Amino acid sequence: MAPLIYIISWILNKVFPRYLNSLTIMAVKYLLMHQRHGLIVQRLKSFISQWAQLEPRLGGIDLRAAIYLSRETMPIGAYVVGLSPSGREVLNALIELKNTSSPTAENLLKALPREEQIPVMEGLINQLRQVSDWDRKPRGFSGACLLARYSTDAASILIRYLQELQLGMKRPAWMTAALKDEQWNKDA
């Protein structure tokens, strides 16, 4: 097991630094699928303790400030684990979408695999969670509405998020206008 950890660590750090989170998760899923629970916990603890010994040693450093600041500088697609490069492209295009009548965005959504519709919507919701002023339409809202047209699962996520906002009847005029003709919103 120990040599395997060093091989995996080297691959993750040197070959795939961009995909560190998703590959780590895949490794954990692999262990969960192929090992018993007690052995999994033991191996994960061993893996983590050996990983912590690798250079650069960060054990004694408080990284909370770096993690907090990285939320502001990381592209939103980096938060969505398991999203393919094409899924990230769709997510970024939907974040920048100004209105829901974009033929380019519609073509991107037609090519988006079903299994990536929910992670893309989660990425859009993560973008919308950063909004504090709802007086103007935020980046990502039009993209979320367009994706909701194409996926009932994505629509249910967006509906749940809009309900969490607790705007009720105090929705901004732009939001009321944007949602009035959306069938997925009427069905909610």
PDB file of C-alpha atoms in Angstrom:
ATOM      1  CA  MET A   1       0.000   0.000   0.000  1.00  0.00           C
ATOM      2  CA  ALA A   2       2.789   2.460   0.877  1.00  0.00           C
ATOM      3  CA  PRO A   3       4.447   2.399  -2.574  1.00  0.00           C
ATOM      4  CA  LEU A   4       1.025   2.854  -4.154  1.00  0.00           C
ATOM      5  CA  ILE A   5       0.434   5.976  -2.053  1.00  0.00           C
ATOM      6  CA  TYR A   6       3.688   7.514  -3.247  1.00  0.00           C
ATOM      7  CA  ILE A   7       2.883   6.674  -6.861  1.00  0.00           C
ATOM      8  CA  ILE A   8      -0.609   8.172  -6.553  1.00  0.00           C
ATOM      9  CA  SER A   9       0.809  11.226  -4.777  1.00  0.00           C
ATOM     10  CA  TRP A  10       3.385  11.767  -7.484  1.00  0.00           C
ATOM     11  CA  ILE A  11       0.796  11.398 -10.243  1.00  0.00           C
ATOM     12  CA  LEU A  12      -1.624  13.763  -8.516  1.00  0.00           C
ATOM     13  CA  ASN A  13       1.000  16.410  -7.751  1.00  0.00           C
ATOM     14  CA  LYS A  14       3.099  16.289 -10.914  1.00  0.00           C
ATOM     15  CA  VAL A  15       0.864  15.098 -13.709  1.00  0.00           C
ATOM     16  CA  PHE A  16      -2.633  16.224 -12.744  1.00  0.00           C
ATOM     17  CA  PRO A  17      -2.390  19.248 -10.435  1.00  0.00           C
ATOM     18  CA  ARG A  18      -5.569  20.803 -11.920  1.00  0.00           C
ATOM     19  CA  TYR A  19      -7.622  17.702 -11.213  1.00  0.00           C
ATOM     20  CA  LEU A  20      -6.363  17.003  -7.699  1.00  0.00           C
ATOM     21  CA  ASN A  21      -9.774  17.154  -6.024  1.00  0.00           C
ATOM     22  CA  SER A  22     -11.651  14.986  -8.508  1.00  0.00           C
ATOM     23  CA  LEU A  23      -8.882  12.367  -8.665  1.00  0.00           C
ATOM     24  CA  THR A  24      -8.697  12.196  -4.882  1.00  0.00           C
ATOM     25  CA  ILE A  25     -12.442  11.665  -4.775  1.00  0.00           C
ATOM     26  CA  MET A  26     -12.193   8.971  -7.440  1.00  0.00           C
ATOM     27  CA  ALA A  27      -9.530   7.204  -5.355  1.00  0.00           C
ATOM     28  CA  VAL A  28     -11.790   7.280  -2.303  1.00  0.00           C
ATOM     29  CA  LYS A  29     -14.723   5.959  -4.362  1.00  0.00           C
ATOM     30  CA  TYR A  30     -12.506   3.162  -5.651  1.00  0.00           C
ATOM     31  CA  LEU A  31     -11.564   2.196  -2.114  1.00  0.00           C
ATOM     32  CA  LEU A  32     -15.213   2.309  -1.066  1.00  0.00           C
ATOM     33  CA  MET A  33     -16.242   0.041  -3.922  1.00  0.00           C
ATOM     34  CA  HIS A  34     -13.495  -2.546  -3.475  1.00  0.00           C
ATOM     35  CA  GLN A  35     -12.771  -2.715   0.236  1.00  0.00           C
ATOM     36  CA  ARG A  36     -14.599  -3.295   3.498  1.00  0.00           C
ATOM     37  CA  HIS A  37     -15.495  -0.262   5.620  1.00  0.00           C
ATOM     38  CA  GLY A  38     -12.975  -0.834   8.462  1.00  0.00           C
ATOM     39  CA  LEU A  39     -10.146  -1.381   6.035  1.00  0.00           C
ATOM     40  CA  ILE A  40     -11.148   1.742   4.120  1.00  0.00           C
ATOM     41  CA  VAL A  41     -10.921   3.933   7.220  1.00  0.00           C
ATOM     42  CA  GLN A  42      -7.538   2.438   8.107  1.00  0.00           C
ATOM     43  CA  ARG A  43      -6.180   2.960   4.594  1.00  0.00           C
ATOM     44  CA  LEU A  44      -7.542   6.493   4.354  1.00  0.00           C
ATOM     45  CA  LYS A  45      -5.948   7.442   7.672  1.00  0.00           C
ATOM     46  CA  SER A  46      -2.676   5.927   6.517  1.00  0.00           C
ATOM     47  CA  PHE A  47      -2.931   7.666   3.149  1.00  0.00           C
ATOM     48  CA  ILE A  48      -3.660  11.051   4.724  1.00  0.00           C
ATOM     49  CA  SER A  49      -0.864  10.772   7.285  1.00  0.00           C
ATOM     50  CA  GLN A  50       1.649   9.783   4.597  1.00  0.00           C
ATOM     51  CA  TRP A  51       0.369  12.506   2.268  1.00  0.00           C
ATOM     52  CA  ALA A  52       0.861  15.078   5.026  1.00  0.00           C
ATOM     53  CA  GLN A  53       4.543  14.140   5.239  1.00  0.00           C
ATOM     54  CA  LEU A  54       5.221  15.075   1.620  1.00  0.00           C
ATOM     55  CA  GLU A  55       7.015  18.309   0.753  1.00  0.00           C
ATOM     56  CA  PRO A  56       6.133  21.121   1.119  1.00  0.00           C
ATOM     57  CA  ARG A  57       5.136  20.495   4.721  1.00  0.00           C
ATOM     58  CA  LEU A  58       2.036  22.488   5.551  1.00  0.00           C
ATOM     59  CA  GLY A  59       1.158  20.811   8.843  1.00  0.00           C
ATOM     60  CA  GLY A  60       2.057  23.782  11.051  1.00  0.00           C
ATOM     61  CA  ILE A  61       0.740  26.519   8.775  1.00  0.00           C
ATOM     62  CA  ASP A  62      -2.719  28.049   9.156  1.00  0.00           C
ATOM     63  CA  LEU A  63      -4.140  27.988   5.616  1.00  0.00           C
ATOM     64  CA  ARG A  64      -7.585  29.410   6.365  1.00  0.00           C
ATOM     65  CA  ALA A  65      -6.753  32.837   4.913  1.00  0.00           C
ATOM     66  CA  ALA A  66      -5.395  31.307   1.707  1.00  0.00           C
ATOM     67  CA  ILE A  67      -8.473  29.129   1.329  1.00  0.00           C
ATOM     68  CA  TYR A  68     -10.771  32.093   1.952  1.00  0.00           C
ATOM     69  CA  LEU A  69      -8.967  34.257  -0.601  1.00  0.00           C
ATOM     70  CA  SER A  70      -8.835  31.445  -3.158  1.00  0.00           C
ATOM     71  CA  ARG A  71     -12.633  31.477  -3.330  1.00  0.00           C
ATOM     72  CA  GLU A  72     -12.380  34.946  -4.858  1.00  0.00           C
ATOM     73  CA  THR A  73      -9.718  34.075  -7.428  1.00  0.00           C
ATOM     74  CA  MET A  74     -10.612  30.550  -8.501  1.00  0.00           C
ATOM     75  CA  PRO A  75     -12.832  30.196 -11.546  1.00  0.00           C
ATOM     76  CA  ILE A  76     -16.276  29.003 -10.528  1.00  0.00           C
ATOM     77  CA  GLY A  77     -15.894  25.796 -12.526  1.00  0.00           C
ATOM     78  CA  ALA A  78     -13.070  24.740 -10.237  1.00  0.00           C
ATOM     79  CA  TYR A  79     -15.598  24.244  -7.448  1.00  0.00           C
ATOM     80  CA  VAL A  80     -17.646  21.736  -9.390  1.00  0.00           C
ATOM     81  CA  VAL A  81     -15.996  18.366  -8.944  1.00  0.00           C
ATOM     82  CA  GLY A  82     -16.276  15.900 -11.785  1.00  0.00           C
ATOM     83  CA  LEU A  83     -17.061  18.393 -14.507  1.00  0.00           C
ATOM     84  CA  SER A  84     -15.422  17.637 -17.838  1.00  0.00           C
ATOM     85  CA  PRO A  85     -13.596  20.349 -19.793  1.00  0.00           C
ATOM     86  CA  SER A  86     -16.608  20.686 -22.096  1.00  0.00           C
ATOM     87  CA  GLY A  87     -18.877  20.919 -19.033  1.00  0.00           C
ATOM     88  CA  ARG A  88     -16.693  23.707 -17.663  1.00  0.00           C
ATOM     89  CA  GLU A  89     -16.936  25.454 -21.030  1.00  0.00           C
ATOM     90  CA  VAL A  90     -20.739  25.262 -20.891  1.00  0.00           C
ATOM     91  CA  LEU A  91     -20.734  26.488 -17.284  1.00  0.00           C
ATOM     92  CA  ASN A  92     -18.546  29.475 -18.116  1.00  0.00           C
ATOM     93  CA  ALA A  93     -20.685  30.309 -21.169  1.00  0.00           C
ATOM     94  CA  LEU A  94     -23.881  30.136 -19.090  1.00  0.00           C
ATOM     95  CA  ILE A  95     -22.390  32.380 -16.413  1.00  0.00           C
ATOM     96  CA  GLU A  96     -21.659  35.045 -19.033  1.00  0.00           C
ATOM     97  CA  LEU A  97     -25.009  34.660 -20.832  1.00  0.00           C
ATOM     98  CA  LYS A  98     -26.952  37.945 -20.927  1.00  0.00           C
ATOM     99  CA  ASN A  99     -30.334  36.619 -22.124  1.00  0.00           C
ATOM    100  CA  THR A 100     -32.000  33.256 -22.674  1.00  0.00           C
ATOM    101  CA  SER A 101     -32.374  33.599 -26.449  1.00  0.00           C
ATOM    102  CA  SER A 102     -28.774  32.774 -27.345  1.00  0.00           C
ATOM    103  CA  PRO A 103     -28.523  30.169 -30.152  1.00  0.00           C
ATOM    104  CA  THR A 104     -24.904  29.477 -29.207  1.00  0.00           C
ATOM    105  CA  ALA A 105     -25.837  28.667 -25.611  1.00  0.00           C
ATOM    106  CA  GLU A 106     -28.729  26.499 -26.798  1.00  0.00           C
ATOM    107  CA  ASN A 107     -26.348  24.513 -29.012  1.00  0.00           C
ATOM    108  CA  LEU A 108     -23.952  24.072 -26.097  1.00  0.00           C
ATOM    109  CA  LEU A 109     -26.801  22.782 -23.929  1.00  0.00           C
ATOM    110  CA  LYS A 110     -27.946  20.351 -26.614  1.00  0.00           C
ATOM    111  CA  ALA A 111     -24.440  18.877 -26.620  1.00  0.00           C
ATOM    112  CA  LEU A 112     -24.192  18.786 -22.803  1.00  0.00           C
ATOM    113  CA  PRO A 113     -24.436  15.193 -21.523  1.00  0.00           C
ATOM    114  CA  ARG A 114     -27.306  14.511 -19.140  1.00  0.00           C
ATOM    115  CA  GLU A 115     -24.950  13.510 -16.315  1.00  0.00           C
ATOM    116  CA  GLU A 116     -23.353  16.966 -16.412  1.00  0.00           C
ATOM    117  CA  GLN A 117     -26.572  18.999 -16.313  1.00  0.00           C
ATOM    118  CA  ILE A 118     -26.855  18.905 -12.522  1.00  0.00           C
ATOM    119  CA  PRO A 119     -23.175  19.728 -11.824  1.00  0.00           C
ATOM    120  CA  VAL A 120     -23.402  22.662 -14.257  1.00  0.00           C
ATOM    121  CA  MET A 121     -26.535  23.933 -12.479  1.00  0.00           C
ATOM    122  CA  GLU A 122     -24.756  23.555  -9.136  1.00  0.00           C
ATOM    123  CA  GLY A 123     -21.928  25.672 -10.533  1.00  0.00           C
ATOM    124  CA  LEU A 124     -24.425  28.327 -11.605  1.00  0.00           C
ATOM    125  CA  ILE A 125     -26.059  28.256  -8.167  1.00  0.00           C
ATOM    126  CA  ASN A 126     -22.620  28.657  -6.568  1.00  0.00           C
ATOM    127  CA  GLN A 127     -22.166  31.746  -8.738  1.00  0.00           C
ATOM    128  CA  LEU A 128     -25.574  33.088  -7.690  1.00  0.00           C
ATOM    129  CA  ARG A 129     -24.858  32.457  -3.992  1.00  0.00           C
ATOM    130  CA  GLN A 130     -22.173  35.142  -4.189  1.00  0.00           C
ATOM    131  CA  VAL A 131     -24.798  37.761  -5.085  1.00  0.00           C
ATOM    132  CA  SER A 132     -25.836  40.121  -2.303  1.00  0.00           C
ATOM    133  CA  ASP A 133     -27.706  42.739  -4.356  1.00  0.00           C
ATOM    134  CA  TRP A 134     -30.694  41.340  -6.231  1.00  0.00           C
ATOM    135  CA  ASP A 135     -31.848  44.732  -7.574  1.00  0.00           C
ATOM    136  CA  ARG A 136     -30.158  43.891 -10.903  1.00  0.00           C
ATOM    137  CA  LYS A 137     -29.991  40.588 -12.742  1.00  0.00           C
ATOM    138  CA  PRO A 138     -26.759  38.852 -11.661  1.00  0.00           C
ATOM    139  CA  ARG A 139     -24.314  36.995 -13.878  1.00  0.00           C
ATOM    140  CA  GLY A 140     -25.413  33.406 -14.282  1.00  0.00           C
ATOM    141  CA  PHE A 141     -29.148  33.921 -13.803  1.00  0.00           C
ATOM    142  CA  SER A 142     -30.026  33.804 -17.505  1.00  0.00           C
ATOM    143  CA  GLY A 143     -27.832  30.744 -17.934  1.00  0.00           C
ATOM    144  CA  ALA A 144     -29.529  28.998 -15.015  1.00  0.00           C
ATOM    145  CA  CYS A 145     -32.964  29.740 -16.516  1.00  0.00           C
ATOM    146  CA  LEU A 146     -31.887  28.409 -19.904  1.00  0.00           C
ATOM    147  CA  LEU A 147     -30.463  25.222 -18.392  1.00  0.00           C
ATOM    148  CA  ALA A 148     -33.689  24.771 -16.406  1.00  0.00           C
ATOM    149  CA  ARG A 149     -35.581  24.699 -19.734  1.00  0.00           C
ATOM    150  CA  TYR A 150     -33.464  21.767 -20.883  1.00  0.00           C
ATOM    151  CA  SER A 151     -33.375  19.726 -17.688  1.00  0.00           C
ATOM    152  CA  THR A 152     -36.178  19.109 -15.206  1.00  0.00           C
ATOM    153  CA  ASP A 153     -33.606  17.990 -12.623  1.00  0.00           C
ATOM    154  CA  ALA A 154     -31.672  21.231 -13.056  1.00  0.00           C
ATOM    155  CA  ALA A 155     -34.960  23.162 -12.919  1.00  0.00           C
ATOM    156  CA  SER A 156     -35.823  21.618  -9.546  1.00  0.00           C
ATOM    157  CA  ILE A 157     -32.431  22.708  -8.182  1.00  0.00           C
ATOM    158  CA  LEU A 158     -32.972  26.272  -9.413  1.00  0.00           C
ATOM    159  CA  ILE A 159     -36.520  26.357  -8.023  1.00  0.00           C
ATOM    160  CA  ARG A 160     -35.262  25.179  -4.632  1.00  0.00           C
ATOM    161  CA  TYR A 161     -32.563  27.863  -4.660  1.00  0.00           C
ATOM    162  CA  LEU A 162     -35.036  30.609  -5.573  1.00  0.00           C
ATOM    163  CA  GLN A 163     -37.271  29.471  -2.711  1.00  0.00           C
ATOM    164  CA  GLU A 164     -34.277  29.590  -0.343  1.00  0.00           C
ATOM    165  CA  LEU A 165     -33.810  33.260  -1.252  1.00  0.00           C
ATOM    166  CA  GLN A 166     -37.130  33.911   0.488  1.00  0.00           C
ATOM    167  CA  LEU A 167     -37.980  36.818  -1.755  1.00  0.00           C
ATOM    168  CA  GLY A 168     -41.610  35.677  -1.856  1.00  0.00           C
ATOM    169  CA  MET A 169     -43.806  38.346  -3.422  1.00  0.00           C
ATOM    170  CA  LYS A 170     -40.961  40.867  -3.098  1.00  0.00           C
ATOM    171  CA  ARG A 171     -39.149  39.544  -6.143  1.00  0.00           C
ATOM    172  CA  PRO A 172     -37.398  42.241  -8.159  1.00  0.00           C
ATOM    173  CA  ALA A 173     -39.220  43.327 -11.311  1.00  0.00           C
ATOM    174  CA  TRP A 174     -36.497  41.909 -13.586  1.00  0.00           C
ATOM    175  CA  MET A 175     -36.850  38.479 -11.925  1.00  0.00           C
ATOM    176  CA  THR A 176     -40.644  38.464 -12.176  1.00  0.00           C
ATOM    177  CA  ALA A 177     -40.383  39.370 -15.873  1.00  0.00           C
ATOM    178  CA  ALA A 178     -37.704  36.744 -16.507  1.00  0.00           C
ATOM    179  CA  LEU A 179     -39.637  33.939 -14.798  1.00  0.00           C
ATOM    180  CA  LYS A 180     -43.216  34.699 -15.905  1.00  0.00           C
ATOM    181  CA  ASP A 181     -43.029  32.750 -19.187  1.00  0.00           C
ATOM    182  CA  GLU A 182     -40.798  29.923 -17.949  1.00  0.00           C
ATOM    183  CA  GLN A 183     -42.772  26.668 -17.988  1.00  0.00           C
ATOM    184  CA  TRP A 184     -40.492  25.059 -15.391  1.00  0.00           C
ATOM    185  CA  ASN A 185     -41.345  27.922 -13.021  1.00  0.00           C
ATOM    186  CA  LYS A 186     -45.092  27.600 -13.652  1.00  0.00           C
ATOM    187  CA  ASP A 187     -44.944  23.869 -12.899  1.00  0.00           C
ATOM    188  CA  ALA A 188     -43.310  24.496  -9.509  1.00  0.00           C
TER     189      ALA A 188
END
